Amino acid sequence: MGKMLSNPPGPKRSKFSLPLLRLPGDRLEYLTGLKEQYGDHVYFRVGFEDVHLVSDPELIKQVLVTDHRNFLKGRGLERIKRMLGEGLLTSEK
């Protein structure tokens, strides 16, 4: 599977992780800070969901094109697919 890390770095897990929408301050700044601190592939929890933040162009191509069948999107996106429709954000294909 290319350059993907099996155990990517990220912030330490706490007993519970706040949902991203409840994070104080600028969420984009928070995600940018994670990338700057941990690199191009970061793992963290949002509520009960596992999140992989991928920012390297080669890794993004790997996830979206080369090995797309190996990556499933979270249940949250499945729930909102009815409202958003089939697209880059929600598609599993």
mmCIF file of C-alpha atoms in Angstrom:
data_model
loop_
_atom_site.group_PDB
_atom_site.id
_atom_site.type_symbol
_atom_site.label_atom_id
_atom_site.label_comp_id
_atom_site.label_asym_id
_atom_site.label_seq_id
_atom_site.Cartn_x
_atom_site.Cartn_y
_atom_site.Cartn_z
ATOM 1 C CA MET A 1 0.000 0.000 0.000
ATOM 2 C CA GLY A 2 2.560 2.618 -0.976
ATOM 3 C CA LYS A 3 3.657 5.152 1.649
ATOM 4 C CA MET A 4 0.687 4.831 4.040
ATOM 5 C CA LEU A 5 1.770 4.249 7.603
ATOM 6 C CA SER A 6 0.137 1.436 9.538
ATOM 7 C CA ASN A 7 0.463 3.394 12.790
ATOM 8 C CA PRO A 8 0.517 7.078 11.853
ATOM 9 C CA PRO A 9 1.427 9.609 14.523
ATOM 10 C CA GLY A 10 -1.112 11.900 16.107
ATOM 11 C CA PRO A 11 -2.277 13.465 19.339
ATOM 12 C CA LYS A 12 -2.559 11.154 22.322
ATOM 13 C CA ARG A 13 -5.959 9.611 22.826
ATOM 14 C CA SER A 14 -7.894 10.660 25.877
ATOM 15 C CA LYS A 15 -10.714 8.728 27.556
ATOM 16 C CA PHE A 16 -13.024 10.539 25.169
ATOM 17 C CA SER A 17 -12.303 12.849 22.286
ATOM 18 C CA LEU A 18 -14.445 15.880 21.610
ATOM 19 C CA PRO A 19 -16.242 15.982 18.292
ATOM 20 C CA LEU A 20 -14.431 18.263 15.839
ATOM 21 C CA LEU A 21 -17.362 20.675 15.806
ATOM 22 C CA ARG A 22 -16.951 21.240 19.553
ATOM 23 C CA LEU A 23 -13.265 22.081 19.374
ATOM 24 C CA PRO A 24 -12.596 25.579 20.595
ATOM 25 C CA GLY A 25 -11.254 28.096 18.103
ATOM 26 C CA ASP A 26 -10.556 27.715 14.412
ATOM 27 C CA ARG A 27 -10.958 24.101 13.241
ATOM 28 C CA LEU A 28 -8.880 24.665 10.107
ATOM 29 C CA GLU A 29 -6.098 26.049 12.288
ATOM 30 C CA TYR A 30 -6.366 22.936 14.493
ATOM 31 C CA LEU A 31 -6.082 20.588 11.486
ATOM 32 C CA THR A 32 -3.216 22.619 10.020
ATOM 33 C CA GLY A 33 -1.447 22.430 13.383
ATOM 34 C CA LEU A 34 -1.837 18.633 13.415
ATOM 35 C CA LYS A 35 -0.263 18.426 9.961
ATOM 36 C CA GLU A 36 2.605 20.711 10.982
ATOM 37 C CA GLN A 37 3.231 18.790 14.199
ATOM 38 C CA TYR A 38 2.780 15.196 13.006
ATOM 39 C CA GLY A 39 3.334 15.226 9.229
ATOM 40 C CA ASP A 40 1.460 14.213 6.085
ATOM 41 C CA HIS A 41 -0.539 11.351 7.652
ATOM 42 C CA VAL A 42 -2.074 11.995 11.073
ATOM 43 C CA TYR A 43 -4.411 9.773 13.083
ATOM 44 C CA PHE A 44 -6.827 11.104 15.698
ATOM 45 C CA ARG A 45 -10.306 10.488 17.084
ATOM 46 C CA VAL A 46 -13.391 12.642 16.588
ATOM 47 C CA GLY A 47 -16.008 11.398 18.986
ATOM 48 C CA PHE A 48 -16.221 7.680 18.294
ATOM 49 C CA GLU A 49 -14.755 7.898 14.789
ATOM 50 C CA ASP A 50 -11.185 7.173 13.672
ATOM 51 C CA VAL A 51 -9.875 9.971 11.441
ATOM 52 C CA HIS A 52 -6.864 9.905 9.134
ATOM 53 C CA LEU A 53 -5.775 13.361 7.978
ATOM 54 C CA VAL A 54 -3.828 12.888 4.727
ATOM 55 C CA SER A 55 -2.154 15.895 3.111
ATOM 56 C CA ASP A 56 0.667 14.591 0.899
ATOM 57 C CA PRO A 57 -0.393 14.612 -2.795
ATOM 58 C CA GLU A 58 1.004 11.103 -3.398
ATOM 59 C CA LEU A 59 -0.841 9.730 -0.356
ATOM 60 C CA ILE A 60 -4.056 11.451 -1.443
ATOM 61 C CA LYS A 61 -3.755 9.870 -4.910
ATOM 62 C CA GLN A 62 -3.140 6.517 -3.261
ATOM 63 C CA VAL A 63 -6.271 6.840 -1.107
ATOM 64 C CA LEU A 64 -8.582 8.271 -3.788
ATOM 65 C CA VAL A 65 -7.301 6.503 -6.923
ATOM 66 C CA THR A 66 -4.761 3.702 -6.590
ATOM 67 C CA ASP A 67 -6.056 1.858 -3.512
ATOM 68 C CA HIS A 68 -9.523 3.406 -3.146
ATOM 69 C CA ARG A 69 -11.127 -0.010 -2.543
ATOM 70 C CA ASN A 70 -9.026 -0.413 0.616
ATOM 71 C CA PHE A 71 -10.392 2.750 2.239
ATOM 72 C CA LEU A 72 -13.898 3.178 3.583
ATOM 73 C CA LYS A 73 -15.348 6.493 4.611
ATOM 74 C CA GLY A 74 -16.930 6.862 8.033
ATOM 75 C CA ARG A 75 -20.505 6.198 9.064
ATOM 76 C CA GLY A 76 -21.083 9.926 9.460
ATOM 77 C CA LEU A 77 -20.621 10.495 5.740
ATOM 78 C CA GLU A 78 -22.913 7.571 4.998
ATOM 79 C CA ARG A 79 -25.609 9.313 7.025
ATOM 80 C CA ILE A 80 -25.303 12.607 5.173
ATOM 81 C CA LYS A 81 -24.938 11.031 1.719
ATOM 82 C CA ARG A 82 -28.731 11.264 1.318
ATOM 83 C CA MET A 83 -28.489 15.034 1.677
ATOM 84 C CA LEU A 84 -25.187 15.629 -0.195
ATOM 85 C CA GLY A 85 -25.568 12.986 -2.881
ATOM 86 C CA GLU A 86 -22.799 10.957 -4.497
ATOM 87 C CA GLY A 87 -19.586 12.977 -4.889
ATOM 88 C CA LEU A 88 -15.906 13.156 -3.994
ATOM 89 C CA LEU A 89 -16.664 13.549 -0.301
ATOM 90 C CA THR A 90 -19.208 10.739 -0.031
ATOM 91 C CA SER A 91 -18.344 8.311 -2.832
ATOM 92 C CA GLU A 92 -16.799 4.919 -2.050
ATOM 93 C CA LYS A 93 -15.965 4.327 -5.736
#
